[in-house]
Amino acid sequence: MRVLYPGSFDPITKGHMNIVDQATLLFDEVIIAVLQNPIKKISFFTLEERLEILNKLYYNNTKIKIIASNNTATDLALEYKCKAIIRGLRSIKDFEYEKQLAEINKDISDDQVNTICLFAEAKLQTVSSSVVKEIFYLNKSISKYVDPIVEEKMIKKGENNK
Ligand code: ADP
């Protein structure tokens, strides 16, 4: 079974990566879709930079394909013939949002696209891209929350923006 894991991944955290690991154990193929969330107007990395980071992280994993798109997750799921969308749950707050999103995605795809939610392992459930960015802007180490490839890219980008 092929599934789609859509998200902003700005940046990808160890929480996201834990969901990817679980999805690759459960399914035959995982397409990670880097999307521009229209609500999150200001992003740290461009779509192209996020795509490059994910490609670097997963280049040797044959079960994973990375795409970047301005399309919606539902359209991509249909285009790539994915049976379901994978989303990650951390809290009740996530639950409310994800439940609503799952219902909308099912509705706009005429019941073709379902959502499967996975939980990250306990110690990663508080990690989020926004917390990583906050810690980074406070000049504290983010190495507990992101892969070294991501940390290096953030430091480089931060220096270029000075
Ligand atoms: P979006 O803008 O689509 O919410 P995100 O990159 O913020 O994109 O998140 C993508 C998905 O990964 C969402 O389902 C989110 O709940 C999930 N996710 C993010 N961080 C974690 C985490 N630490 N544990 C579990 N799921 C997570």
Tab-separated table of N, CA and C and ligand atoms in Angstrom:
chain	number	residue	atom	x	y	z
A	1	MET	N	0.838	-1.209	0.000
A	1	MET	CA	0.000	0.000	0.000
A	1	MET	C	0.869	1.254	0.000
A	2	ARG	N	0.483	2.218	-0.848
A	2	ARG	CA	1.230	3.477	-0.948
A	2	ARG	C	0.476	4.579	-0.194
A	3	VAL	N	1.208	5.336	0.634
A	3	VAL	CA	0.568	6.420	1.397
A	3	VAL	C	1.305	7.740	1.175
A	4	LEU	N	0.575	8.824	1.465
A	4	LEU	CA	1.141	10.171	1.305
A	4	LEU	C	1.292	10.797	2.693
A	5	TYR	N	2.487	11.317	3.003
A	5	TYR	CA	2.660	12.047	4.269
A	5	TYR	C	2.912	13.520	3.925
A	6	PRO	N	1.843	14.341	3.949
A	6	PRO	CA	2.006	15.746	3.596
A	6	PRO	C	2.298	16.616	4.823
A	7	GLY	N	3.029	17.702	4.597
A	7	GLY	CA	3.284	18.631	5.698
A	7	GLY	C	4.118	19.799	5.234
A	8	SER	N	4.323	20.749	6.137
A	8	SER	CA	5.160	21.904	5.802
A	8	SER	C	6.637	21.544	5.970
A	9	PHE	N	6.937	20.735	6.976
A	9	PHE	CA	8.318	20.309	7.258
A	9	PHE	C	9.280	21.496	7.240
A	10	ASP	N	8.915	22.549	7.978
A	10	ASP	CA	9.705	23.793	7.968
A	10	ASP	C	10.277	24.093	9.357
A	11	PRO	N	11.274	23.378	9.844
A	11	PRO	CA	11.978	22.272	9.199
A	11	PRO	C	11.426	20.916	9.644
A	12	ILE	N	11.903	19.862	8.966
A	12	ILE	CA	11.553	18.507	9.406
A	12	ILE	C	12.229	18.264	10.758
A	13	THR	N	11.453	17.718	11.720
A	13	THR	CA	11.985	17.464	13.068
A	13	THR	C	12.108	15.956	13.299
A	14	LYS	N	12.693	15.615	14.456
A	14	LYS	CA	12.779	14.187	14.800
A	14	LYS	C	11.387	13.600	15.047
A	15	GLY	N	10.409	14.457	15.365
A	15	GLY	CA	9.011	14.015	15.522
A	15	GLY	C	8.464	13.551	14.178
A	16	HIS	N	8.643	14.397	13.142
A	16	HIS	CA	8.229	14.015	11.781
A	16	HIS	C	8.947	12.728	11.359
A	17	MET	N	10.249	12.674	11.654
A	17	MET	CA	11.059	11.530	11.196
A	17	MET	C	10.618	10.229	11.863
A	18	ASN	N	10.136	10.350	13.093
A	18	ASN	CA	9.626	9.174	13.793
A	18	ASN	C	8.349	8.657	13.117
A	19	ILE	N	7.514	9.590	12.670
A	19	ILE	CA	6.286	9.212	11.949
A	19	ILE	C	6.665	8.541	10.619
A	20	VAL	N	7.658	9.087	9.932
A	20	VAL	CA	8.128	8.493	8.661
A	20	VAL	C	8.637	7.073	8.905
A	21	ASP	N	9.434	6.895	9.971
A	21	ASP	CA	9.967	5.559	10.287
A	21	ASP	C	8.827	4.557	10.498
A	22	GLN	N	7.824	4.984	11.259
A	22	GLN	CA	6.695	4.084	11.525
A	22	GLN	C	5.938	3.765	10.230
A	23	ALA	N	5.741	4.799	9.407
A	23	ALA	CA	4.990	4.609	8.157
A	23	ALA	C	5.730	3.650	7.225
A	24	THR	N	7.061	3.731	7.193
A	24	THR	CA	7.803	2.828	6.291
A	24	THR	C	7.753	1.381	6.779
A	25	LEU	N	7.548	1.194	8.087
A	25	LEU	CA	7.403	-0.179	8.590
A	25	LEU	C	6.016	-0.736	8.265
A	26	LEU	N	5.034	0.157	8.229
A	26	LEU	CA	3.644	-0.278	8.026
A	26	LEU	C	3.244	-0.411	6.559
A	27	PHE	N	3.823	0.451	5.710
A	27	PHE	CA	3.364	0.508	4.314
A	27	PHE	C	4.496	0.233	3.320
A	28	ASP	N	4.123	-0.113	2.073
A	28	ASP	CA	5.130	-0.467	1.063
A	28	ASP	C	5.878	0.750	0.552
A	29	GLU	N	5.142	1.852	0.409
A	29	GLU	CA	5.760	3.050	-0.157
A	29	GLU	C	5.208	4.301	0.533
A	30	VAL	N	6.107	5.221	0.879
A	30	VAL	CA	5.674	6.460	1.536
A	30	VAL	C	6.126	7.650	0.685
A	31	ILE	N	5.156	8.440	0.249
A	31	ILE	CA	5.504	9.649	-0.494
A	31	ILE	C	5.406	10.821	0.484
A	32	ILE	N	6.544	11.468	0.732
A	32	ILE	CA	6.518	12.639	1.622
A	32	ILE	C	6.325	13.863	0.733
A	33	ALA	N	5.251	14.612	0.993
A	33	ALA	CA	4.945	15.788	0.172
A	33	ALA	C	5.201	17.058	0.969
A	34	VAL	N	6.159	17.839	0.495
A	34	VAL	CA	6.458	19.118	1.143
A	34	VAL	C	5.534	20.166	0.543
A	35	LEU	N	4.681	20.726	1.381
A	35	LEU	CA	3.674	21.651	0.877
A	35	LEU	C	3.819	23.032	1.511
A	36	GLN	N	3.296	24.011	0.796
A	36	GLN	CA	3.264	25.365	1.336
A	36	GLN	C	1.911	25.533	2.012
A	37	ASN	N	1.911	25.539	3.361
A	37	ASN	CA	0.648	25.730	4.082
A	37	ASN	C	0.237	27.200	3.944
A	38	PRO	N	-0.914	27.485	3.264
A	38	PRO	CA	-1.294	28.881	3.008
A	38	PRO	C	-1.512	29.694	4.284
A	39	ILE	N	-1.767	29.010	5.407
A	39	ILE	CA	-1.981	29.730	6.672
A	39	ILE	C	-0.634	30.165	7.266
A	40	LYS	N	0.392	29.344	7.032
A	40	LYS	CA	1.727	29.667	7.550
A	40	LYS	C	2.495	30.438	6.481
A	41	LYS	N	2.191	31.745	6.396
A	41	LYS	CA	2.720	32.564	5.295
A	41	LYS	C	4.242	32.726	5.346
A	42	ILE	N	4.787	32.939	6.559
A	42	ILE	CA	6.227	33.173	6.660
A	42	ILE	C	6.925	31.850	6.942
A	43	SER	N	7.795	31.432	6.002
A	43	SER	CA	8.504	30.185	6.242
A	43	SER	C	9.994	30.450	6.422
A	44	PHE	N	10.659	29.547	7.144
A	44	PHE	CA	12.109	29.670	7.357
A	44	PHE	C	12.826	29.240	6.082
A	45	PHE	N	12.516	28.020	5.618
A	45	PHE	CA	13.125	27.497	4.401
A	45	PHE	C	12.140	27.612	3.235
A	46	THR	N	12.680	27.822	2.016
A	46	THR	CA	11.821	27.800	0.833
A	46	THR	C	11.411	26.341	0.586
A	47	LEU	N	10.428	26.176	-0.272
A	47	LEU	CA	9.953	24.831	-0.620
A	47	LEU	C	11.110	24.004	-1.204
A	48	GLU	N	11.929	24.655	-2.046
A	48	GLU	CA	13.063	23.979	-2.701
A	48	GLU	C	14.096	23.536	-1.664
A	49	GLU	N	14.351	24.400	-0.676
A	49	GLU	CA	15.331	24.052	0.373
A	49	GLU	C	14.843	22.879	1.214
A	50	ARG	N	13.538	22.890	1.502
A	50	ARG	CA	12.970	21.789	2.307
A	50	ARG	C	13.035	20.473	1.537
A	51	LEU	N	12.781	20.565	0.227
A	51	LEU	CA	12.854	19.383	-0.637
A	51	LEU	C	14.286	18.826	-0.637
A	52	GLU	N	15.247	19.728	-0.747
A	52	GLU	CA	16.670	19.339	-0.776
A	52	GLU	C	17.060	18.640	0.539
A	53	ILE	N	16.604	19.185	1.657
A	53	ILE	CA	16.925	18.598	2.971
A	53	ILE	C	16.338	17.187	3.068
A	54	LEU	N	15.079	17.055	2.682
A	54	LEU	CA	14.436	15.732	2.785
A	54	LEU	C	15.093	14.712	1.858
A	55	ASN	N	15.483	15.172	0.672
A	55	ASN	CA	16.175	14.268	-0.261
A	55	ASN	C	17.492	13.790	0.334
A	56	LYS	N	18.190	14.694	1.016
A	56	LYS	CA	19.461	14.334	1.657
A	56	LYS	C	19.239	13.318	2.774
A	57	LEU	N	18.175	13.530	3.542
A	57	LEU	CA	17.902	12.650	4.683
A	57	LEU	C	17.516	11.238	4.249
A	58	TYR	N	16.787	11.138	3.136
A	58	TYR	CA	16.211	9.836	2.772
A	58	TYR	C	16.705	9.286	1.438
A	59	TYR	N	17.857	9.782	0.943
A	59	TYR	CA	18.299	9.390	-0.407
A	59	TYR	C	18.510	7.887	-0.555
A	60	ASN	N	18.853	7.199	0.538
A	60	ASN	CA	19.136	5.758	0.378
A	60	ASN	C	17.984	4.864	0.833
A	61	ASN	N	16.799	5.466	1.041
A	61	ASN	CA	15.645	4.667	1.435
A	61	ASN	C	14.726	4.464	0.228
A	62	THR	N	14.720	3.250	-0.298
A	62	THR	CA	13.999	2.983	-1.547
A	62	THR	C	12.472	3.018	-1.380
A	63	LYS	N	12.007	2.961	-0.122
A	63	LYS	CA	10.550	2.978	0.106
A	63	LYS	C	9.999	4.400	0.146
A	64	ILE	N	10.922	5.376	0.184
A	64	ILE	CA	10.480	6.766	0.346
A	64	ILE	C	10.722	7.587	-0.915
A	65	LYS	N	9.676	8.344	-1.293
A	65	LYS	CA	9.809	9.269	-2.423
A	65	LYS	C	9.452	10.658	-1.898
A	66	ILE	N	10.225	11.667	-2.294
A	66	ILE	CA	9.957	13.024	-1.800
A	66	ILE	C	9.476	13.898	-2.954
A	67	ILE	N	8.403	14.641	-2.704
A	67	ILE	CA	7.934	15.597	-3.716
A	67	ILE	C	7.648	16.940	-3.028
A	68	ALA	N	7.690	18.012	-3.805
A	68	ALA	CA	7.281	19.320	-3.272
A	68	ALA	C	6.207	19.829	-4.217
A	69	SER	N	5.188	20.466	-3.667
A	69	SER	CA	4.098	20.889	-4.540
A	69	SER	C	3.292	22.032	-3.938
A	70	ASN	N	2.649	22.789	-4.816
A	70	ASN	CA	1.721	23.821	-4.346
A	70	ASN	C	0.286	23.296	-4.416
A	71	ASN	N	0.167	22.037	-4.789
A	71	ASN	CA	-1.137	21.393	-4.878
A	71	ASN	C	-1.639	21.004	-3.484
A	72	THR	N	-2.883	20.592	-3.379
A	72	THR	CA	-3.386	20.170	-2.071
A	72	THR	C	-3.025	18.706	-1.822
A	73	ALA	N	-3.008	18.333	-0.550
A	73	ALA	CA	-2.679	16.952	-0.177
A	73	ALA	C	-3.664	15.977	-0.835
A	74	THR	N	-4.940	16.347	-0.875
A	74	THR	CA	-5.959	15.465	-1.461
A	74	THR	C	-5.702	15.229	-2.945
A	75	ASP	N	-5.411	16.316	-3.683
A	75	ASP	CA	-5.134	16.176	-5.115
A	75	ASP	C	-3.903	15.304	-5.339
A	76	LEU	N	-2.878	15.495	-4.491
A	76	LEU	CA	-1.649	14.711	-4.644
A	76	LEU	C	-1.904	13.238	-4.342
A	77	ALA	N	-2.708	12.983	-3.308
A	77	ALA	CA	-3.022	11.601	-2.951
A	77	ALA	C	-3.709	10.903	-4.131
A	78	LEU	N	-4.616	11.624	-4.794
A	78	LEU	CA	-5.315	11.052	-5.951
A	78	LEU	C	-4.351	10.881	-7.127
A	79	GLU	N	-3.528	11.926	-7.369
A	79	GLU	CA	-2.582	11.887	-8.496
A	79	GLU	C	-1.585	10.725	-8.358
A	80	TYR	N	-1.080	10.535	-7.137
A	80	TYR	CA	-0.063	9.487	-6.919
A	80	TYR	C	-0.675	8.146	-6.485
A	81	LYS	N	-1.986	8.058	-6.596
A	81	LYS	CA	-2.711	6.829	-6.256
A	81	LYS	C	-2.365	6.298	-4.861
A	82	CYS	N	-2.404	7.219	-3.902
A	82	CYS	CA	-2.152	6.834	-2.511
A	82	CYS	C	-3.482	6.460	-1.873
A	83	LYS	N	-3.512	5.364	-1.156
A	83	LYS	CA	-4.765	4.909	-0.547
A	83	LYS	C	-5.129	5.756	0.666
A	84	ALA	N	-4.110	6.378	1.295
A	84	ALA	CA	-4.401	7.176	2.486
A	84	ALA	C	-3.355	8.260	2.704
A	85	ILE	N	-3.779	9.247	3.494
A	85	ILE	CA	-2.885	10.313	3.935
A	85	ILE	C	-2.448	9.967	5.359
A	86	ILE	N	-1.174	10.118	5.641
A	86	ILE	CA	-0.664	9.899	7.004
A	86	ILE	C	-0.524	11.251	7.682
A	87	ARG	N	-0.990	11.350	8.919
A	87	ARG	CA	-0.762	12.566	9.710
A	87	ARG	C	-0.289	12.139	11.096
A	88	GLY	N	0.407	13.032	11.769
A	88	GLY	CA	0.926	12.711	13.098
A	88	GLY	C	0.124	13.409	14.173
A	89	LEU	N	-0.058	12.736	15.293
A	89	LEU	CA	-0.810	13.335	16.405
A	89	LEU	C	0.095	13.524	17.613
A	90	ARG	N	0.018	14.700	18.232
A	90	ARG	CA	0.787	14.958	19.449
A	90	ARG	C	-0.118	15.191	20.649
A	91	SER	N	-1.223	15.869	20.410
A	91	SER	CA	-2.052	16.314	21.535
A	91	SER	C	-3.523	16.391	21.136
A	92	ILE	N	-4.345	16.750	22.111
A	92	ILE	CA	-5.770	16.954	21.849
A	92	ILE	C	-5.955	18.087	20.832
A	93	LYS	N	-5.090	19.076	20.929
A	93	LYS	CA	-5.169	20.219	20.010
A	93	LYS	C	-4.952	19.729	18.567
A	94	ASP	N	-3.929	18.888	18.383
A	94	ASP	CA	-3.679	18.285	17.068
A	94	ASP	C	-4.895	17.468	16.641
A	95	PHE	N	-5.446	16.711	17.597
A	95	PHE	CA	-6.561	15.813	17.289
A	95	PHE	C	-7.734	16.569	16.672
A	96	GLU	N	-8.111	17.671	17.328
A	96	GLU	CA	-9.251	18.473	16.847
A	96	GLU	C	-9.000	18.940	15.411
A	97	TYR	N	-7.794	19.460	15.183
A	97	TYR	CA	-7.433	19.989	13.870
A	97	TYR	C	-7.368	18.878	12.823
A	98	GLU	N	-6.689	17.792	13.185
A	98	GLU	CA	-6.493	16.694	12.228
A	98	GLU	C	-7.814	16.004	11.878
A	99	LYS	N	-8.720	15.928	12.861
A	99	LYS	CA	-10.019	15.290	12.626
A	99	LYS	C	-10.800	16.099	11.584
A	100	GLN	N	-10.758	17.408	11.765
A	100	GLN	CA	-11.443	18.310	10.843
A	100	GLN	C	-10.848	18.195	9.433
A	101	LEU	N	-9.511	18.195	9.396
A	101	LEU	CA	-8.802	18.091	8.119
A	101	LEU	C	-9.123	16.769	7.421
A	102	ALA	N	-9.147	15.686	8.204
A	102	ALA	CA	-9.428	14.353	7.654
A	102	ALA	C	-10.826	14.322	7.040
A	103	GLU	N	-11.775	14.943	7.735
A	103	GLU	CA	-13.155	14.963	7.232
A	103	GLU	C	-13.249	15.769	5.935
A	104	ILE	N	-12.556	16.902	5.906
A	104	ILE	CA	-12.586	17.756	4.711
A	104	ILE	C	-11.934	17.032	3.531
A	105	ASN	N	-10.775	16.406	3.796
A	105	ASN	CA	-10.081	15.697	2.715
A	105	ASN	C	-10.911	14.555	2.150
A	106	LYS	N	-11.630	13.890	3.018
A	106	LYS	CA	-12.505	12.789	2.583
A	106	LYS	C	-13.655	13.355	1.736
A	107	ASP	N	-14.193	14.459	2.225
A	107	ASP	CA	-15.331	15.081	1.568
A	107	ASP	C	-14.966	15.610	0.179
A	108	ILE	N	-13.845	16.378	0.094
A	108	ILE	CA	-13.514	16.980	-1.209
A	108	ILE	C	-12.982	15.950	-2.211
A	109	SER	N	-12.630	14.753	-1.713
A	109	SER	CA	-12.172	13.718	-2.652
A	109	SER	C	-13.287	12.704	-2.950
A	110	ASP	N	-14.527	13.073	-2.613
A	110	ASP	CA	-15.684	12.172	-2.795
A	110	ASP	C	-15.411	10.815	-2.159
A	111	ASP	N	-14.948	10.849	-0.916
A	111	ASP	CA	-14.696	9.649	-0.094
A	111	ASP	C	-13.545	8.768	-0.574
A	112	GLN	N	-12.712	9.300	-1.447
A	112	GLN	CA	-11.621	8.468	-1.974
A	112	GLN	C	-10.373	8.515	-1.093
A	113	VAL	N	-10.167	9.645	-0.390
A	113	VAL	CA	-8.926	9.789	0.382
A	113	VAL	C	-9.208	9.754	1.886
A	114	ASN	N	-8.692	8.717	2.522
A	114	ASN	CA	-8.832	8.583	3.974
A	114	ASN	C	-7.546	9.018	4.670
A	115	THR	N	-7.656	9.245	5.973
A	115	THR	CA	-6.483	9.677	6.740
A	115	THR	C	-6.172	8.660	7.827
A	116	ILE	N	-4.888	8.355	7.983
A	116	ILE	CA	-4.444	7.471	9.068
A	116	ILE	C	-3.536	8.299	9.974
A	117	CYS	N	-3.867	8.347	11.263
A	117	CYS	CA	-3.047	9.118	12.209
A	117	CYS	C	-2.129	8.195	12.999
A	118	LEU	N	-0.892	8.630	13.172
A	118	LEU	CA	0.090	7.876	13.962
A	118	LEU	C	0.594	8.771	15.090
A	119	PHE	N	1.025	8.157	16.177
A	119	PHE	CA	1.594	8.929	17.287
A	119	PHE	C	3.110	8.807	17.250
A	120	ALA	N	3.779	9.917	17.481
A	120	ALA	CA	5.241	9.840	17.600
A	120	ALA	C	5.550	9.232	18.955
A	121	GLU	N	6.757	8.678	19.112
A	121	GLU	CA	7.110	8.113	20.415
A	121	GLU	C	7.094	9.234	21.465
A	122	ALA	N	6.782	8.855	22.713
A	122	ALA	CA	6.466	9.819	23.771
A	122	ALA	C	7.439	10.997	23.869
A	123	LYS	N	8.730	10.708	23.865
A	123	LYS	CA	9.670	11.810	24.097
A	123	LYS	C	9.750	12.801	22.910
A	124	LEU	N	9.144	12.431	21.792
A	124	LEU	CA	9.181	13.338	20.632
A	124	LEU	C	7.858	14.068	20.422
A	125	GLN	N	6.900	13.803	21.314
A	125	GLN	CA	5.562	14.355	21.074
A	125	GLN	C	5.457	15.857	21.297
A	126	THR	N	6.445	16.435	21.980
A	126	THR	CA	6.372	17.888	22.211
A	126	THR	C	7.149	18.664	21.159
A	127	VAL	N	7.844	17.926	20.291
A	127	VAL	CA	8.675	18.602	19.278
A	127	VAL	C	7.805	19.135	18.142
A	128	SER	N	8.030	20.388	17.778
A	128	SER	CA	7.329	20.945	16.626
A	128	SER	C	8.291	21.849	15.870
A	129	SER	N	7.997	22.088	14.592
A	129	SER	CA	8.860	22.962	13.783
A	129	SER	C	8.918	24.354	14.395
A	130	SER	N	7.790	24.850	14.921
A	130	SER	CA	7.815	26.216	15.478
A	130	SER	C	8.665	26.305	16.736
A	131	VAL	N	8.620	25.271	17.589
A	131	VAL	CA	9.462	25.280	18.797
A	131	VAL	C	10.943	25.236	18.388
A	132	VAL	N	11.261	24.417	17.383
A	132	VAL	CA	12.651	24.336	16.897
A	132	VAL	C	13.124	25.723	16.440
A	133	LYS	N	12.261	26.434	15.695
A	133	LYS	CA	12.647	27.768	15.201
A	133	LYS	C	12.834	28.747	16.352
A	134	GLU	N	11.945	28.662	17.356
A	134	GLU	CA	12.072	29.557	18.519
A	134	GLU	C	13.386	29.324	19.241
A	135	ILE	N	13.720	28.041	19.491
A	135	ILE	CA	14.961	27.706	20.188
A	135	ILE	C	16.164	28.178	19.372
A	136	PHE	N	16.077	27.987	18.055
A	136	PHE	CA	17.157	28.400	17.158
A	136	PHE	C	17.377	29.922	17.242
A	137	TYR	N	16.281	30.682	17.224
A	137	TYR	CA	16.394	32.141	17.282
A	137	TYR	C	16.916	32.619	18.632
A	138	LEU	N	16.780	31.762	19.647
A	138	LEU	CA	17.314	32.108	20.980
A	138	LEU	C	18.778	31.666	21.120
A	139	ASN	N	19.345	31.227	19.995
A	139	ASN	CA	20.753	30.779	19.962
A	139	ASN	C	21.056	29.579	20.838
A	140	LYS	N	20.067	28.735	21.034
A	140	LYS	CA	20.274	27.501	21.809
A	140	LYS	C	20.369	26.323	20.837
A	141	SER	N	20.965	25.229	21.309
A	141	SER	CA	21.152	24.069	20.431
A	141	SER	C	19.823	23.374	20.116
A	142	ILE	N	19.661	23.014	18.843
A	142	ILE	CA	18.442	22.314	18.408
A	142	ILE	C	18.749	20.851	18.095
A	143	SER	N	19.970	20.410	18.443
A	143	SER	CA	20.417	19.069	18.034
A	143	SER	C	19.575	17.926	18.614
A	144	LYS	N	18.883	18.188	19.726
A	144	LYS	CA	18.017	17.143	20.301
A	144	LYS	C	16.766	16.928	19.453
A	145	TYR	N	16.404	17.943	18.681
A	145	TYR	CA	15.105	17.922	18.005
A	145	TYR	C	15.162	17.715	16.496
A	146	VAL	N	16.335	17.955	15.906
A	146	VAL	CA	16.459	17.789	14.454
A	146	VAL	C	17.712	16.997	14.101
A	147	ASP	N	17.735	16.442	12.895
A	147	ASP	CA	18.907	15.724	12.389
A	147	ASP	C	20.048	16.739	12.174
A	148	PRO	N	21.323	16.305	12.289
A	148	PRO	CA	22.451	17.217	12.057
A	148	PRO	C	22.409	17.923	10.692
A	149	ILE	N	21.865	17.249	9.674
A	149	ILE	CA	21.757	17.863	8.334
A	149	ILE	C	20.873	19.121	8.399
A	150	VAL	N	19.776	19.021	9.176
A	150	VAL	CA	18.837	20.146	9.316
A	150	VAL	C	19.487	21.273	10.118
A	151	GLU	N	20.157	20.890	11.189
A	151	GLU	CA	20.793	21.892	12.051
A	151	GLU	C	21.827	22.697	11.251
A	152	GLU	N	22.635	21.974	10.484
A	152	GLU	CA	23.678	22.628	9.679
A	152	GLU	C	23.062	23.615	8.691
A	153	LYS	N	21.989	23.184	8.027
A	153	LYS	CA	21.297	24.046	7.039
A	153	LYS	C	20.710	25.287	7.704
A	154	MET	N	20.174	25.096	8.929
A	154	MET	CA	19.563	26.240	9.625
A	154	MET	C	20.629	27.248	10.014
A	155	ILE	N	21.759	26.740	10.490
A	155	ILE	CA	22.849	27.641	10.882
A	155	ILE	C	23.333	28.428	9.663
A	156	LYS	N	23.521	27.723	8.536
A	156	LYS	CA	23.978	28.381	7.289
A	156	LYS	C	23.003	29.459	6.839
A	157	LYS	N	21.717	29.098	6.846
A	157	LYS	CA	20.682	30.041	6.394
A	157	LYS	C	20.615	31.247	7.338
A	158	GLY	N	20.718	30.964	8.648
A	158	GLY	CA	20.702	32.031	9.648
A	158	GLY	C	21.854	32.998	9.431
A	159	GLU	N	23.042	32.463	9.114
A	159	GLU	CA	24.218	33.314	8.879
A	159	GLU	C	24.040	34.166	7.628
A	160	ASN	N	23.461	33.558	6.580
A	160	ASN	CA	23.238	34.293	5.321
A	160	ASN	C	22.231	35.428	5.489
A	161	ASN	N	21.330	35.251	6.457
A	161	ASN	CA	20.274	36.260	6.656
A	161	ASN	C	20.718	37.410	7.567
A	162	LYS	N	21.935	37.290	8.138
A	162	LYS	CA	22.392	38.316	9.094
A	162	LYS	C	22.725	39.617	8.385
B	1	ADP	P1	1.244	21.180	8.520
B	1	ADP	O1	1.516	22.607	8.153
B	1	ADP	O2	0.591	20.401	7.421
B	1	ADP	O3	0.575	20.976	9.864
B	1	ADP	P2	3.684	20.189	9.762
B	1	ADP	O4	5.031	20.017	9.116
B	1	ADP	O5	3.593	21.151	10.883
B	1	ADP	O6	2.707	20.523	8.581
B	1	ADP	O7	3.182	18.772	10.272
B	1	ADP	C1	2.967	17.692	9.399
B	1	ADP	C2	2.311	16.552	10.164
B	1	ADP	O8	3.239	16.012	11.106
B	1	ADP	C3	1.089	16.962	10.976
B	1	ADP	O9	0.151	15.898	10.939
B	1	ADP	C4	1.634	17.135	12.374
B	1	ADP	O10	0.652	16.943	13.360
B	1	ADP	C5	2.665	16.021	12.403
B	1	ADP	N1	3.711	16.242	13.399
B	1	ADP	C6	4.547	17.302	13.504
B	1	ADP	N2	5.370	17.167	14.563
B	1	ADP	C7	5.036	15.971	15.158
B	1	ADP	C8	5.485	15.261	16.328
B	1	ADP	N3	6.454	15.755	17.109
B	1	ADP	N4	4.880	14.118	16.616
B	1	ADP	C9	3.890	13.633	15.855
B	1	ADP	N5	3.409	14.236	14.767
B	1	ADP	C10	3.972	15.400	14.411
